[in-house]
Amino acid sequence: MNALMILTLILFGLMVAIGGMKGLRSFIALFINFFVILLMTLMMIDQNANPVYLALAACVVISAVTLFFINESNVKTKTAFLATVLTTLLLVIFIQFMVEFVMVGGFSDEEVEGLTIYNFYVGINFVQVMASVVMMSTIGAVVDEAISISSPMYEIHRHHPDMSVKELFDSGMRIGRDLLGTSANTLFFAFFGGYLALLVRFKDFSYSFGQMLNAKVFSAEMVTILAAGIGVALIVPVTSILTAYILVRQQHKNKESTR
């Protein structure tokens, strides 16, 4: 038994012991989402495939698995899923434009050193591939933020069913503002935690601060962080307005049906 298997068993045990059945579903969802990403990657090898469309489809599937498989189908997960899909659609065009503008598609100088024996003319649009990478890096934070807003809004509405759409929307925005700062910090420090070795390598290469900022590999990661931050910011008003409207509308329908 190797270290990966031991860590997997520890994770499984903790998730089941602490989360119960929901923890078990969360553990299974990790592997389902992993195979979705793996399938998307294999399909990208086809030269006729559009990586952006594949990533968009994968984001929808991952959102559905994360929300409905783990938390089951209810008003909270439905509104969070709808908000996630709408926010992702808004981000698609922006992300592709940003990747082309910053020119971070393809391999950087630091990455090609060990790949010089390979042919890079593989017939794949690396700008679209990079846009797909940014999308896949964004979806996790967006889904997490969406359910973190819709769930407390549902509880607020359940205890105060007479709230108007505007009052419930304002409550959702206040919740989102509290989450926004911590989510942005999580994304930022996740980059430095994952790329600490890269920063050390920049130091070994005697890169100046300007050279580090202009390095393609650094710029690509910064684009990913900023796109994820924009997605986390956009999901707050989108989830708030959708959840407020759907909950209040459902309340009105329930009142009419009891008359």
XYZ file of N, CA, C and O in Angstrom, residues 133-237:
420
model
N -8.731 25.656 -19.542
C -8.061 25.475 -18.252
C -8.550 26.521 -17.246
O -8.823 26.205 -16.079
N -8.668 27.749 -17.689
C -9.133 28.825 -16.800
C -10.569 28.555 -16.359
O -10.924 28.742 -15.181
N -11.416 28.112 -17.294
C -12.805 27.804 -16.958
C -12.889 26.699 -15.911
O -13.646 26.787 -14.943
N -12.101 25.637 -16.112
C -12.132 24.515 -15.180
C -11.581 24.917 -13.810
O -12.001 24.383 -12.784
N -10.656 25.859 -13.794
C -10.109 26.337 -12.528
C -11.087 27.247 -11.794
O -10.979 27.431 -10.577
N -12.037 27.814 -12.542
C -12.993 28.766 -11.976
C -14.229 28.085 -11.414
O -14.802 28.549 -10.424
N -14.645 26.973 -12.011
C -15.954 26.402 -11.718
C -16.095 25.985 -10.258
O -17.165 26.142 -9.660
N -15.028 25.464 -9.656
C -15.123 25.023 -8.271
C -15.460 26.155 -7.326
O -16.339 26.020 -6.454
N -14.775 27.280 -7.482
C -15.022 28.431 -6.617
C -16.410 29.007 -6.840
O -17.085 29.432 -5.893
N -16.877 29.013 -8.095
C -18.192 29.560 -8.416
C -19.305 28.699 -7.811
O -20.258 29.223 -7.215
N -19.198 27.379 -7.944
C -20.210 26.483 -7.375
C -20.257 26.620 -5.860
O -21.336 26.678 -5.252
N -19.083 26.664 -5.238
C -19.015 26.788 -3.780
C -19.674 28.076 -3.304
O -20.415 28.089 -2.317
N -19.421 29.166 -4.006
C -20.001 30.452 -3.627
C -21.510 30.450 -3.828
O -22.263 30.993 -3.010
N -21.978 29.820 -4.912
C -23.409 29.814 -5.214
C -24.213 29.100 -4.129
O -25.225 29.616 -3.639
N -23.786 27.906 -3.749
C -24.530 27.158 -2.728
C -24.365 27.803 -1.356
O -25.265 27.701 -0.501
N -23.246 28.489 -1.120
C -23.027 29.167 0.157
C -23.924 30.384 0.308
O -24.128 30.864 1.438
N -24.464 30.894 -0.781
C -25.382 32.031 -0.733
C -26.830 31.549 -0.750
O -27.667 32.011 0.032
N -27.156 30.615 -1.639
C -28.547 30.168 -1.781
C -29.038 29.432 -0.535
O -30.214 29.551 -0.160
N -28.175 28.673 0.129
C -28.605 27.899 1.293
C -29.021 28.796 2.468
O -30.118 28.619 3.015
N -28.203 29.766 2.898
C -28.685 30.650 3.983
C -29.859 31.527 3.565
O -30.704 31.854 4.409
N -29.946 31.909 2.289
C -31.096 32.684 1.828
C -32.380 31.872 1.970
O -33.438 32.398 2.320
N -32.279 30.577 1.695
C -33.439 29.693 1.853
C -33.862 29.641 3.320
O -35.071 29.686 3.628
N -32.902 29.543 4.222
C -33.224 29.493 5.648
C -33.824 30.821 6.116
O -34.755 30.835 6.937
N -33.291 31.933 5.620
C -33.840 33.248 5.978
C -35.295 33.355 5.522
O -36.175 33.797 6.270
N -35.546 32.920 4.289
C -36.905 32.995 3.756
C -37.847 32.042 4.496
O -39.035 32.341 4.682
N -37.337 30.904 4.925
C -38.175 29.938 5.639
C -38.641 30.498 6.983
O -39.774 30.240 7.410
N -37.791 31.268 7.646
C -38.147 31.858 8.931
C -38.873 33.194 8.773
O -39.578 33.621 9.701
N -38.697 33.837 7.619
C -39.371 35.120 7.348
C -40.018 35.050 5.964
O -39.536 35.682 5.010
N -41.110 34.301 5.825
C -41.720 34.069 4.498
C -42.350 35.301 3.862
O -42.665 35.279 2.667
N -42.551 36.353 4.642
C -43.197 37.556 4.097
C -42.199 38.560 3.525
O -42.601 39.667 3.135
N -40.940 38.215 3.474
C -39.939 39.132 2.925
C -40.171 39.341 1.435
O -40.558 38.413 0.712
N -39.929 40.565 0.968
C -40.062 40.873 -0.457
C -38.821 40.427 -1.212
O -37.814 40.035 -0.612
N -38.906 40.503 -2.532
C -37.770 40.126 -3.361
C -36.570 41.019 -3.047
O -35.440 40.533 -2.924
N -36.810 42.316 -2.911
C -35.709 43.249 -2.637
C -35.070 42.966 -1.270
O -33.839 42.978 -1.141
N -35.884 42.718 -0.254
C -35.337 42.441 1.078
C -34.519 41.154 1.089
O -33.436 41.095 1.677
N -35.030 40.140 0.409
C -34.298 38.873 0.353
C -33.031 39.018 -0.481
O -31.987 38.433 -0.149
N -33.117 39.799 -1.564
C -31.939 40.062 -2.388
C -30.859 40.785 -1.581
O -29.667 40.433 -1.666
N -31.260 41.775 -0.798
C -30.293 42.504 0.040
C -29.629 41.571 1.053
O -28.427 41.697 1.334
N -30.403 40.632 1.594
C -29.827 39.660 2.528
C -28.785 38.793 1.827
O -27.713 38.518 2.375
N -29.103 38.354 0.608
C -28.155 37.552 -0.156
C -26.886 38.310 -0.484
O -25.783 37.746 -0.436
N -27.018 39.585 -0.810
C -25.838 40.396 -1.115
C -24.964 40.576 0.123
O -23.731 40.555 0.023
N -25.581 40.736 1.291
C -24.783 40.868 2.520
C -24.031 39.569 2.814
O -22.864 39.600 3.240
N -24.689 38.445 2.593
C -24.020 37.154 2.774
C -22.860 37.025 1.788
O -21.761 36.592 2.144
N -23.114 37.390 0.533
C -22.094 37.283 -0.507
C -20.891 38.159 -0.246
O -19.748 37.758 -0.505
N -21.137 39.353 0.294
C -20.014 40.257 0.598
C -19.119 39.664 1.665
O -17.893 39.815 1.631
N -19.724 38.999 2.646
C -18.914 38.367 3.697
C -18.081 37.220 3.145
O -16.956 36.970 3.609
N -18.614 36.507 2.155
C -17.902 35.368 1.580
C -16.859 35.788 0.550
O -15.889 35.067 0.317
N -17.086 36.953 -0.066
C -16.249 37.364 -1.194
C -14.792 37.527 -0.799
O -13.884 37.066 -1.510
N -14.540 38.180 0.329
C -13.159 38.418 0.741
C -12.400 37.137 1.025
O -11.258 36.960 0.582
N -13.025 36.210 1.756
C -12.343 34.961 2.083
C -12.129 34.096 0.848
O -11.094 33.432 0.716
N -13.092 34.097 -0.077
C -12.944 33.303 -1.301
C -11.814 33.831 -2.167
O -11.029 33.062 -2.726
N -11.713 35.161 -2.278
C -10.642 35.755 -3.069
C -9.280 35.434 -2.460
O -8.318 35.118 -3.180
N -9.180 35.483 -1.138
C -7.918 35.146 -0.477
C -7.563 33.678 -0.673
O -6.390 33.331 -0.845
N -8.566 32.803 -0.657
C -8.320 31.377 -0.871
C -7.729 31.132 -2.249
O -6.766 30.378 -2.414
N -8.289 31.782 -3.263
C -7.779 31.634 -4.628
C -6.354 32.175 -4.741
O -5.488 31.565 -5.387
N -6.116 33.311 -4.114
C -4.810 33.957 -4.217
C -3.716 33.104 -3.572
O -2.661 32.855 -4.166
N -3.964 32.625 -2.378
C -2.938 31.862 -1.675
C -2.816 30.441 -2.203
O -1.767 29.802 -2.018
N -3.867 29.937 -2.850
C -3.756 28.629 -3.506
C -2.729 28.694 -4.635
O -1.981 27.733 -4.867
N -2.667 29.837 -5.325
C -1.678 30.012 -6.384
C -0.261 29.978 -5.812
O 0.599 29.243 -6.294
N -0.004 30.749 -4.764
C 1.340 30.804 -4.201
C 1.728 29.488 -3.536
O 2.897 29.106 -3.540
N 0.745 28.784 -2.982
C 1.046 27.486 -2.407
C 1.420 26.467 -3.468
O 2.347 25.670 -3.297
N 0.699 26.494 -4.609
C 0.968 25.534 -5.673
C 2.174 25.888 -6.525
O 2.776 25.002 -7.148
N 2.550 27.172 -6.568
C 3.632 27.608 -7.443
C 4.801 28.210 -6.672
O 5.541 29.035 -7.204
N 4.950 27.782 -5.434
C 6.088 28.263 -4.655
C 7.409 27.814 -5.273
O 8.381 28.577 -5.319
N 7.428 26.579 -5.809
C 8.648 26.083 -6.454
C 8.985 26.913 -7.694
O 10.163 27.132 -8.003
N 7.949 27.376 -8.405
C 8.191 28.208 -9.584
C 8.828 29.531 -9.193
O 9.749 30.012 -9.873
N 8.374 30.115 -8.110
C 8.962 31.369 -7.653
C 10.425 31.166 -7.246
O 11.267 32.038 -7.487
N 10.721 30.018 -6.640
C 12.112 29.705 -6.306
C 12.941 29.579 -7.580
O 14.099 30.023 -7.642
N 12.351 28.981 -8.619
C 13.075 28.831 -9.890
C 13.340 30.184 -10.537
O 14.392 30.400 -11.140
N 12.381 31.075 -10.444
C 12.601 32.426 -10.942
C 13.806 33.059 -10.247
O 14.610 33.760 -10.877
N 13.914 32.809 -8.946
C 15.054 33.354 -8.191
C 16.369 32.724 -8.667
O 17.385 33.418 -8.819
N 16.350 31.407 -8.957
C 17.554 30.736 -9.446
C 17.973 31.269 -10.806
O 19.171 31.322 -11.120
N 16.983 31.646 -11.646
C 17.282 32.200 -12.961
C 17.660 33.676 -12.903
O 17.909 34.292 -13.936
N 17.650 34.234 -11.693
C 17.979 35.657 -11.488
C 17.026 36.569 -12.256
O 17.431 37.600 -12.812
N 15.738 36.171 -12.282
C 14.726 37.017 -12.929
C 14.547 38.290 -12.115
O 14.498 38.250 -10.880
N 14.435 39.396 -12.819
C 14.046 40.624 -12.143
C 12.531 40.576 -11.881
O 11.831 39.698 -12.377
N 12.050 41.530 -11.095
C 10.614 41.556 -10.793
C 9.799 41.741 -12.067
O 8.755 41.118 -12.239
N 10.310 42.579 -12.983
C 9.610 42.788 -14.252
C 9.604 41.534 -15.122
O 8.593 41.222 -15.762
N 10.708 40.814 -15.167
C 10.755 39.569 -15.935
C 9.798 38.522 -15.362
O 9.158 37.784 -16.108
N 9.697 38.468 -14.039
C 8.780 37.521 -13.414
C 7.340 37.853 -13.766
O 6.543 36.966 -14.113
N 6.988 39.127 -13.732
C 5.616 39.526 -14.046
C 5.271 39.255 -15.506
O 4.115 38.983 -15.840
N 6.276 39.351 -16.385
C 6.030 39.169 -17.812
C 6.240 37.726 -18.266
O 6.037 37.433 -19.451
N 6.652 36.840 -17.373
C 6.795 35.433 -17.740
C 5.426 34.847 -18.062
O 4.453 35.080 -17.338
N 5.355 34.081 -19.160
C 4.066 33.548 -19.597
C 3.440 32.648 -18.546
O 2.226 32.720 -18.294
N 4.240 31.797 -17.903
C 3.694 30.862 -16.929
C 3.119 31.604 -15.727
O 2.083 31.211 -15.170
N 3.755 32.716 -15.331
C 3.245 33.520 -14.219
C 1.968 34.258 -14.627
O 0.990 34.293 -13.882
N 1.990 34.831 -15.841
C 0.818 35.559 -16.333
C -0.384 34.643 -16.488
O -1.529 35.034 -16.212
N -0.143 33.405 -16.942
C -1.237 32.453 -17.114
C -1.909 32.152 -15.783
O -3.145 32.089 -15.693
N -1.123 31.988 -14.735
C -1.698 31.702 -13.424
C -2.419 32.918 -12.859
O -3.465 32.783 -12.213
N -1.889 34.111 -13.125
C -2.562 35.315 -12.657
C -3.882 35.512 -13.377
O -4.873 35.943 -12.773
N -3.929 35.203 -14.678
C -5.192 35.273 -15.415
C -6.205 34.307 -14.814
O -7.393 34.627 -14.665
N -5.746 33.106 -14.455
C -6.633 32.118 -13.849
C -7.197 32.627 -12.526
O -8.400 32.514 -12.253
N -6.326 33.207 -11.679
C -6.770 33.722 -10.385
C -7.751 34.875 -10.569
O -8.804 34.934 -9.915
N -7.423 35.800 -11.477
C -8.294 36.959 -11.682
C -9.631 36.551 -12.279
O -10.688 37.084 -11.899
N -9.621 35.591 -13.212
C -10.880 35.107 -13.790
C -11.729 34.422 -12.728
O -12.959 34.613 -12.683
N -11.097 33.627 -11.881
C -11.834 32.978 -10.794
C -12.393 34.024 -9.827
O -13.529 33.897 -9.350
N -11.603 35.059 -9.551
C -12.086 36.127 -8.682
C -13.266 36.866 -9.287
O -14.227 37.214 -8.581
N -13.212 37.115 -10.595
C -14.332 37.768 -11.278
C -15.571 36.877 -11.221
O -16.692 37.350 -11.001
N -15.364 35.565 -11.425
C -16.491 34.635 -11.341
C -17.107 34.619 -9.953
O -18.340 34.618 -9.810
N -16.268 34.625 -8.921
C -16.760 34.643 -7.544
C -17.516 35.936 -7.251
O -18.512 35.945 -6.515
N -17.056 37.051 -7.829
C -17.747 38.325 -7.629
C -19.086 38.348 -8.375
O -20.098 38.817 -7.835
N -19.112 37.828 -9.590
C -20.347 37.837 -10.378
C -21.416 36.918 -9.804
O -22.612 37.214 -9.896
N -20.997 35.798 -9.230
C -21.979 34.826 -8.742
C -22.792 35.372 -7.581
O -23.914 34.918 -7.334
N -22.273 36.364 -6.866
C -22.988 36.919 -5.709
C -24.301 37.570 -6.124
O -25.370 37.172 -5.647
N -24.298 38.584 -7.020
C -25.589 39.178 -7.408
C -26.460 38.236 -8.221
O -27.694 38.274 -8.103
